[in-house]
C-alpha cells in the first residue's frame, strides 16, 4: 500500500470519527426549525454555476463560495440595525453579500492586499474605471517609451519579470499613484494586481517555478486595460438595482489578535468567517509579488499570519495549541461585540502538521467554549477537488465543517 493510500484511509476513518464524535458531543443542538433547515440545505453547491460579477475580480486562496455567506445571512437574518462581521475577511466575500442585503458590515484582515480587494469590491466608483485605466496606461506608455521609469527594489525581480515587463509595470505603478481619487486609485491597483502573475515568469498562482514568458511591454498595457474593462463591468453590478439600498462596508487592516472591542461596533448581529488554520493556505506567499509591486511588505505579513507554514518549521515551532490560543483570543473579542442572540458561523477544514492530522473544528470548539460560546450545530461540506494550494498535502483535503456558535 502506498503512503498516499494509507494517509487517505486514515483521513477517511478520521473524518467519520470526527463527525460522529462531534455530533454526539453537541449537547445543546438547535431545536428550532432553523436547525433542520441548516442540516437539510445543500452546502456543497456542486451543481451551482460559477459565480460571476464582483466576486471574481481578483483571485484569492480559499475564498468563500458566495452562496455560503448568502445562505447563512438568509438563515440567520440579523436585526436591521446590526452589522455583519467577518474577522478574517480576506477578499471580502462576506462583505459583498452583506452590503447586497442592505446591511452594514465590518471586515478585518492582516493582509493589506486582502483589505484593498475588499474595499474595492464594496465601493461604488464615482467614474468609469476603463476610462481611468486608458488614461493611466497612455501616460505610463509615454514614460516607458521615454525611458523615464524608476524600477522599485524588489527581491529576485530579474528572475520573475523580464526587463520590459518590469519597466511597464513600474510605469503603471507610478501613474496609478498619481490618481487623486482614492476609490479609483484603489480600483486601478487591484486591476494591476490582477494581471501581475500572468505577465510574470511564474508558472501559476500556486507554483513558484520560472517559465518562458512571451509578454511584451505593450501586452502588459493591453492586459491592464482589458482587466479594467472586466472589473468595471463587475463593479457596475453593485449599482444595477436602483431600488436596492447597499449597506456600507468598513475594512480594518489589522492583526485580529491586537484588536480591542472598543475598536469595533458593539451591535454585531452575525459573524460569518473562514479563519486561517495551521500549515494550510499561505496568503502572504500567494500574493508575494503582487504585494511587492503595490509597495506592501509580504514578509511583515508572514510574521503575523495565523497558520503560515514557516511558523511550523522553525526552532521553537508553533503547533496546534498555539492555534487554539489564537482562536480563543478571537472568540473573546467576538463575545464582547456580538448581540446576545447573534450567531458566529465558522467554516474550517483540517490540516496536516508533520504528518499528523489536525482537527481544527474541535480546536475551534475548545477555543470558543471558555469565551462563552456553545456549538449550536455543525454541517460537513465537500470541497471541490480543483482547489489548489502551495502546500500539496493541503490540496488533498476534501471536507470542511461549518460550525454555528451561539453565546451561552
Ligand atoms: C480563509 S482566508 C479568508 C477568505 C475569505 N473568506 C474570502 O472569501 O476571501 C483567511 C484570512 O485570514 C487572514 N489572517 C491570517 N492571520 C490573520 C491575523 N492575525 N489577523 C487578521 N487576519 C488574518 C489571512 O490574511 C486570510 O485573508
Coordinates of C-alpha atoms and ligand atoms in Angstrom, one line a residue:
X1 CA 0.0 0.0 0.0
X2 CA 1.4 3.4 -0.9
X3 CA 1.9 6.1 1.7
X4 CA -0.7 8.2 -0.1
X5 CA -3.4 5.4 0.1
X6 CA -2.6 4.8 3.7
X7 CA -2.9 8.5 4.5
X8 CA -6.2 8.7 2.7
X9 CA -7.6 5.7 4.6
X10 CA -6.5 7.3 7.9
X11 CA -8.1 10.6 6.9
X12 CA -11.4 8.9 5.8
X13 CA -11.6 6.9 9.1
X14 CA -10.7 10.0 11.0
X15 CA -13.4 12.0 9.2
X16 CA -16.1 9.5 10.1
X17 CA -14.9 9.5 13.7
X18 CA -14.9 13.3 13.8
X19 CA -18.4 13.8 12.5
X20 CA -19.8 11.1 14.8
X21 CA -17.9 12.3 17.9
X22 CA -18.7 15.9 17.5
X23 CA -22.4 15.5 16.5
X24 CA -22.8 13.4 19.7
X25 CA -20.8 15.9 21.7
X26 CA -23.0 18.8 20.8
X27 CA -25.2 18.7 23.9
X28 CA -27.1 21.8 23.0
X29 CA -28.2 21.5 19.4
X30 CA -30.5 24.0 17.9
X31 CA -34.0 22.7 18.5
X32 CA -35.8 25.1 16.1
X33 CA -36.8 24.9 12.5
X34 CA -33.5 26.6 11.7
X35 CA -31.5 23.5 12.8
X36 CA -33.5 21.3 10.4
X37 CA -33.1 23.8 7.6
X38 CA -29.4 24.1 8.2
X39 CA -28.9 20.4 8.0
X40 CA -31.2 19.9 5.0
X41 CA -29.7 22.7 2.9
X42 CA -27.1 21.9 0.2
X43 CA -23.8 23.3 1.4
X44 CA -21.7 21.8 -1.4
X45 CA -23.1 23.9 -4.2
X46 CA -21.6 21.3 -6.6
X47 CA -24.1 21.9 -9.4
X48 CA -24.4 25.7 -9.0
X49 CA -22.9 27.7 -11.8
X50 CA -19.6 29.5 -11.1
X51 CA -20.2 33.0 -9.6
X52 CA -19.7 35.9 -11.8
X53 CA -19.6 39.7 -11.2
X54 CA -17.8 41.4 -8.4
X55 CA -16.7 38.2 -6.6
X56 CA -14.4 37.3 -9.4
X57 CA -12.4 40.4 -9.9
X58 CA -9.2 39.1 -8.2
X59 CA -8.0 35.6 -7.2
X60 CA -7.8 34.8 -3.5
X61 CA -6.8 31.5 -1.9
X62 CA -9.6 29.6 0.0
X63 CA -12.2 32.3 -0.6
X64 CA -15.8 31.6 0.2
X65 CA -18.2 30.3 -2.4
X66 CA -20.5 33.4 -2.2
X67 CA -23.5 31.1 -1.7
X68 CA -22.2 30.2 1.7
X69 CA -22.4 33.6 3.3
X70 CA -25.5 34.4 1.3
X71 CA -27.3 31.3 2.6
X72 CA -26.1 32.0 6.2
X73 CA -27.5 35.6 6.0
X74 CA -30.9 34.2 4.9
X75 CA -30.8 31.5 7.6
X76 CA -29.8 33.8 10.5
X77 CA -31.1 37.3 9.4
X78 CA -29.5 39.9 11.7
X79 CA -31.6 42.8 13.0
X80 CA -31.8 45.7 10.6
X81 CA -29.8 48.0 12.9
X82 CA -27.0 45.5 13.5
X83 CA -23.8 44.7 11.5
X84 CA -22.3 41.6 9.9
X85 CA -18.7 41.0 10.9
X86 CA -16.0 38.9 9.2
X87 CA -12.9 38.9 11.4
X88 CA -10.8 37.2 8.6
X89 CA -12.4 38.9 5.7
X90 CA -9.8 38.0 3.0
X91 CA -11.1 39.2 -0.4
X92 CA -14.4 40.4 1.1
X93 CA -16.9 37.7 0.1
X94 CA -19.0 38.1 3.3
X95 CA -18.8 41.9 3.0
X96 CA -20.2 41.9 -0.6
X97 CA -23.0 39.6 0.4
X98 CA -23.8 41.7 3.5
X99 CA -24.0 45.1 1.6
X100 CA -26.2 43.5 -1.0
X101 CA -28.8 42.8 1.6
X102 CA -28.6 46.4 2.7
X103 CA -26.8 45.7 6.0
X104 CA -23.7 47.5 7.2
X105 CA -20.6 45.2 7.6
X106 CA -17.1 45.2 9.1
X107 CA -14.2 43.2 7.8
X108 CA -10.8 42.7 9.4
X109 CA -7.7 41.3 7.7
X110 CA -4.0 41.3 8.4
X111 CA -3.1 41.3 4.7
X112 CA -3.2 44.8 3.2
X113 CA -3.9 43.4 -0.3
X114 CA -6.9 41.5 1.1
X115 CA -8.2 44.8 2.6
X116 CA -7.6 46.6 -0.7
X117 CA -9.6 44.0 -2.7
X118 CA -12.4 44.0 0.0
X119 CA -12.6 47.8 -0.2
X120 CA -12.7 47.9 -4.0
X121 CA -15.4 45.1 -4.1
X122 CA -17.6 47.1 -1.8
X123 CA -17.2 50.6 -3.2
X124 CA -19.2 52.2 -6.0
X125 CA -16.9 54.1 -8.3
X126 CA -17.6 57.8 -9.0
X127 CA -16.4 57.4 -12.6
X128 CA -15.8 54.7 -15.1
X129 CA -12.7 52.5 -14.4
X130 CA -11.9 51.7 -18.0
X131 CA -11.5 55.4 -18.9
X132 CA -9.3 55.9 -15.9
X133 CA -7.2 52.8 -16.9
X134 CA -7.0 54.0 -20.5
X135 CA -5.6 57.4 -19.4
X136 CA -3.2 55.7 -16.9
X137 CA -1.9 53.3 -19.5
X138 CA -1.4 56.1 -22.0
X139 CA 0.8 58.1 -19.6
X140 CA 2.6 55.0 -18.5
X141 CA 3.4 54.1 -22.1
X142 CA 4.8 57.6 -22.7
X143 CA 7.1 57.3 -19.7
X144 CA 8.1 53.8 -20.8
X145 CA 9.0 55.0 -24.4
X146 CA 10.9 57.9 -23.0
X147 CA 12.9 55.6 -20.7
X148 CA 11.7 57.7 -17.7
X149 CA 10.9 54.8 -15.3
X150 CA 12.1 54.1 -11.8
X151 CA 12.2 50.3 -11.1
X152 CA 11.3 49.6 -7.4
X153 CA 13.7 47.5 -5.3
X154 CA 12.1 44.0 -5.2
X155 CA 13.9 40.8 -4.3
X156 CA 14.7 38.5 -7.3
X157 CA 12.9 40.8 -9.7
X158 CA 15.0 39.7 -12.7
X159 CA 14.2 36.1 -12.1
X160 CA 10.4 36.6 -12.1
X161 CA 10.0 39.5 -14.6
X162 CA 11.5 40.3 -18.0
X163 CA 13.1 43.7 -18.1
X164 CA 10.5 45.3 -20.4
X165 CA 7.7 43.8 -18.2
X166 CA 9.4 45.3 -15.1
X167 CA 9.6 48.7 -16.8
X168 CA 5.9 48.7 -18.0
X169 CA 4.7 47.6 -14.5
X170 CA 6.8 50.3 -12.8
X171 CA 5.4 52.9 -15.2
X172 CA 1.9 51.8 -14.4
X173 CA 2.5 51.8 -10.6
X174 CA 3.9 55.4 -10.8
X175 CA 0.9 56.7 -12.8
X176 CA -1.7 54.9 -10.6
X177 CA -0.1 56.5 -7.5
X178 CA -0.9 59.9 -9.2
X179 CA -4.6 59.2 -9.5
X180 CA -6.2 61.7 -7.0
X181 CA -9.5 59.9 -6.3
X182 CA -8.9 57.2 -3.7
X183 CA -11.7 54.8 -4.9
X184 CA -10.4 55.0 -8.5
X185 CA -6.7 54.7 -7.4
X186 CA -7.5 51.6 -5.4
X187 CA -9.6 50.0 -8.2
X188 CA -6.6 50.6 -10.6
X189 CA -4.3 49.0 -8.0
X190 CA -6.5 45.9 -7.9
X191 CA -6.6 45.9 -11.7
X192 CA -2.8 45.9 -11.8
X193 CA -2.5 43.3 -9.1
X194 CA -4.9 41.0 -11.1
X195 CA -2.5 40.8 -14.0
X196 CA 0.8 40.5 -12.3
X197 CA 1.2 36.7 -12.1
X198 CA 0.0 36.4 -15.7
X199 CA 2.7 38.8 -17.1
X200 CA 5.5 37.4 -14.9
X201 CA 7.7 34.3 -15.4
X202 CA 5.8 32.5 -12.6
X203 CA 4.2 29.3 -13.8
X204 CA 0.9 29.7 -11.9
X205 CA -0.7 31.3 -8.9
X206 CA 0.3 28.3 -6.7
X207 CA 3.7 27.4 -8.1
X208 CA 6.9 29.4 -8.0
X209 CA 8.6 27.8 -11.0
X210 CA 10.0 30.1 -13.6
X211 CA 8.8 29.6 -17.2
X212 CA 9.4 31.2 -20.5
X213 CA 7.1 34.3 -20.8
X214 CA 6.4 35.9 -24.2
X215 CA 4.7 39.1 -22.9
X216 CA 6.0 42.4 -24.2
X217 CA 5.5 45.8 -22.6
X218 CA 2.7 46.6 -25.0
X219 CA 1.0 43.3 -23.9
X220 CA 1.2 44.5 -20.3
X221 CA -0.6 47.8 -21.1
X222 CA -3.2 45.9 -23.1
X223 CA -3.7 43.3 -20.3
X224 CA -4.1 46.2 -17.8
X225 CA -6.8 47.9 -19.9
X226 CA -8.7 44.6 -20.6
X227 CA -8.7 43.8 -16.9
X228 CA -10.0 47.3 -16.1
X229 CA -12.9 46.7 -18.6
X230 CA -13.8 43.5 -16.8
X231 CA -13.6 44.9 -13.3
X232 CA -15.5 48.0 -14.3
X233 CA -18.3 45.8 -15.7
X234 CA -18.3 43.7 -12.5
X235 CA -18.4 46.8 -10.2
X236 CA -21.4 48.1 -12.1
X237 CA -23.4 45.1 -10.8
X238 CA -23.1 46.8 -7.3
X239 CA -25.4 49.6 -8.6
X240 CA -27.5 47.7 -11.1
X241 CA -30.7 47.9 -9.0
X242 CA -31.8 51.4 -8.2
X243 CA -34.3 50.2 -5.6
X244 CA -31.7 48.3 -3.6
X245 CA -30.1 50.1 -0.7
X246 CA -26.5 49.0 -0.4
X247 CA -25.0 48.6 3.1
X248 CA -21.7 50.2 4.0
X249 CA -18.5 48.2 4.4
X250 CA -15.7 49.2 6.8
X251 CA -12.4 47.3 6.4
X252 CA -9.7 47.3 9.0
X253 CA -6.2 46.3 8.0
X254 CA -5.2 44.8 11.4
X255 CA -4.0 41.8 13.2
X256 CA -7.1 40.3 14.8
X257 CA -5.1 39.4 17.9
X258 CA -4.3 43.0 18.6
X259 CA -7.8 44.5 18.2
X260 CA -9.7 45.8 21.2
X261 CA -13.5 45.5 21.4
X262 CA -13.8 49.4 21.6
X263 CA -12.5 49.5 18.0
X264 CA -15.5 47.5 16.7
X265 CA -19.2 48.3 16.7
X266 CA -20.9 46.6 19.6
X267 CA -24.0 45.6 17.7
X268 CA -22.7 42.6 15.7
X269 CA -25.8 40.6 14.6
X270 CA -24.0 37.9 12.7
X271 CA -20.4 36.7 12.3
X272 CA -19.5 34.8 9.1
X273 CA -15.9 33.8 8.6
X274 CA -13.4 31.2 7.4
X275 CA -10.3 31.5 9.6
X276 CA -6.8 30.7 8.6
X277 CA -5.6 27.5 10.1
X278 CA -2.3 25.7 10.7
X279 CA 0.0 24.9 7.8
X280 CA -2.7 25.2 5.2
X281 CA -3.0 28.2 2.9
X282 CA -0.3 30.9 2.8
X283 CA -1.9 34.2 1.9
X284 CA 1.4 36.2 2.1
X285 CA 3.1 33.7 -0.3
X286 CA 0.3 33.5 -2.8
X287 CA 0.3 37.3 -3.1
X288 CA 4.1 37.9 -2.6
X289 CA 4.9 39.6 -5.9
X290 CA 1.6 41.4 -6.2
X291 CA 2.3 42.9 -2.8
X292 CA 5.8 43.9 -3.6
X293 CA 4.6 45.7 -6.7
X294 CA 2.0 47.6 -4.8
X295 CA 4.6 48.7 -2.2
X296 CA 3.3 46.3 0.5
X297 CA 5.6 44.1 2.6
X298 CA 4.7 40.3 2.4
X299 CA 7.5 39.4 4.9
X300 CA 6.0 41.6 7.6
X301 CA 2.6 39.9 7.0
X302 CA 4.2 36.4 7.1
X303 CA 5.4 37.1 10.7
X304 CA 1.9 37.6 12.0
X305 CA -0.2 35.5 9.6
X306 CA -2.0 32.8 11.7
X307 CA -1.3 29.3 10.3
X308 CA 1.5 30.4 7.9
X309 CA 3.8 27.4 7.2
X310 CA 7.1 28.9 8.3
X311 CA 5.7 29.0 11.9
X312 CA 5.6 25.2 12.0
X313 CA 9.1 24.6 10.6
X314 CA 11.4 26.7 12.7
X315 CA 13.2 26.5 16.0
X316 CA 10.5 26.7 18.8
X317 CA 7.9 25.9 16.1
X318 CA 4.3 26.5 16.8
X319 CA 1.8 23.7 16.9
X320 CA -2.0 23.3 17.2
X321 CA -2.1 24.6 20.8
X322 CA -0.9 28.0 19.5
X323 CA -3.8 28.0 17.0
X324 CA -6.2 27.1 19.8
X325 CA -4.9 30.1 21.9
X326 CA -5.1 32.5 18.9
X327 CA -8.7 31.4 18.2
X328 CA -9.6 31.8 21.8
X329 CA -8.4 35.4 21.7
X330 CA -10.6 35.9 18.6
X331 CA -13.7 34.4 20.3
X332 CA -13.1 36.6 23.4
X333 CA -13.2 39.6 21.2
X334 CA -16.4 38.4 19.4
X335 CA -18.1 37.7 22.7
X336 CA -17.8 41.3 23.6
X337 CA -19.2 42.8 20.4
X338 CA -21.9 40.3 19.5
X339 CA -25.6 40.8 20.3
X340 CA -26.9 38.1 22.7
X341 CA -28.9 36.2 20.1
X342 CA -26.3 36.5 17.3
X343 CA -24.6 33.5 15.7
X344 CA -20.9 33.1 14.7
X345 CA -20.5 30.9 11.7
X346 CA -17.0 29.4 11.2
X347 CA -16.0 27.4 8.1
X348 CA -12.9 25.3 8.8
X349 CA -11.1 22.3 7.3
X350 CA -8.4 20.0 8.8
X351 CA -4.7 20.4 8.5
X352 CA -1.7 18.2 8.5
X353 CA 1.3 19.2 10.6
X354 CA 4.4 16.9 10.3
X355 CA 2.2 14.0 9.1
X356 CA -0.4 14.5 12.0
X357 CA -4.0 15.3 11.0
X358 CA -5.2 18.3 13.0
X359 CA -8.9 18.5 13.8
X360 CA -9.3 22.3 13.6
X361 CA -13.1 22.1 14.1
X362 CA -12.6 20.5 17.6
X363 CA -9.8 23.0 18.3
X364 CA -12.2 25.8 17.5
X365 CA -14.9 24.4 19.8
X366 CA -12.3 24.2 22.6
X367 CA -11.2 27.7 21.9
X368 CA -14.8 29.1 21.8
X369 CA -16.3 27.5 24.9
X370 CA -14.2 29.3 27.6
X371 CA -15.1 32.5 25.8
X372 CA -18.8 31.9 26.5
X373 CA -19.8 30.2 23.3
X374 CA -21.7 26.9 22.7
X375 CA -21.9 25.0 19.4
X376 CA -25.4 25.2 18.1
X377 CA -24.9 22.9 15.0
X378 CA -22.3 21.7 12.5
X379 CA -22.6 20.7 8.9
X380 CA -19.9 19.0 6.8
X381 CA -19.4 20.0 3.2
X382 CA -17.3 18.6 0.4
X383 CA -14.7 20.9 -1.2
X384 CA -14.2 20.7 -4.9
X385 CA -11.1 18.8 -5.8
X386 CA -9.9 21.7 -8.1
X387 CA -9.0 23.9 -5.1
X388 CA -5.2 24.4 -5.1
X389 CA -2.7 25.4 -2.5
X390 CA 1.1 25.8 -2.3
X391 CA 1.1 23.1 0.3
X392 CA 0.4 19.8 -1.7
X393 CA -0.9 17.9 1.3
X394 CA -3.5 20.6 1.9
X395 CA -4.8 20.3 -1.7
X396 CA -5.8 16.7 -0.8
X397 CA -8.2 17.7 2.0
X398 CA -11.7 17.4 0.6
X399 CA -14.0 18.2 3.5
X400 CA -14.7 21.2 5.7
X401 CA -17.0 21.9 8.6
X402 CA -19.4 24.8 9.1
X403 CA -19.8 25.3 12.8
X404 CA -22.5 27.6 14.2
X405 CA -21.7 29.1 17.5
X406 CA -24.1 31.0 19.8
X407 CA -23.5 32.8 23.1
X408 CA -24.3 30.9 26.2
Ligands
LIG1 C1 -9.6 31.7 4.6 S1 -9.0 33.3 4.4 C2 -10.4 34.2 4.3 C3 -11.0 34.2 2.9 C4 -12.4 35.0 2.8 N1 -13.4 34.2 3.5 C5 -12.7 35.2 1.4 O1 -13.8 34.9 0.9 O2 -11.9 35.8 0.7 C6 -8.3 33.7 5.9 C7 -7.8 35.1 6.1 O3 -7.2 35.3 7.4 C8 -6.2 36.3 7.3 N2 -5.4 36.3 8.5 C9 -4.4 35.5 8.8 N3 -3.8 35.8 10.0 C10 -4.5 36.9 10.5 C11 -4.5 37.8 11.6 N4 -3.5 37.5 12.6 N5 -5.3 38.8 11.7 C12 -6.3 39.0 10.8 N6 -6.4 38.3 9.6 C13 -5.5 37.2 9.5 C14 -5.5 36.0 6.0 O4 -4.8 37.1 5.5 C15 -6.6 35.5 5.1 O5 -7.1 36.5 4.3

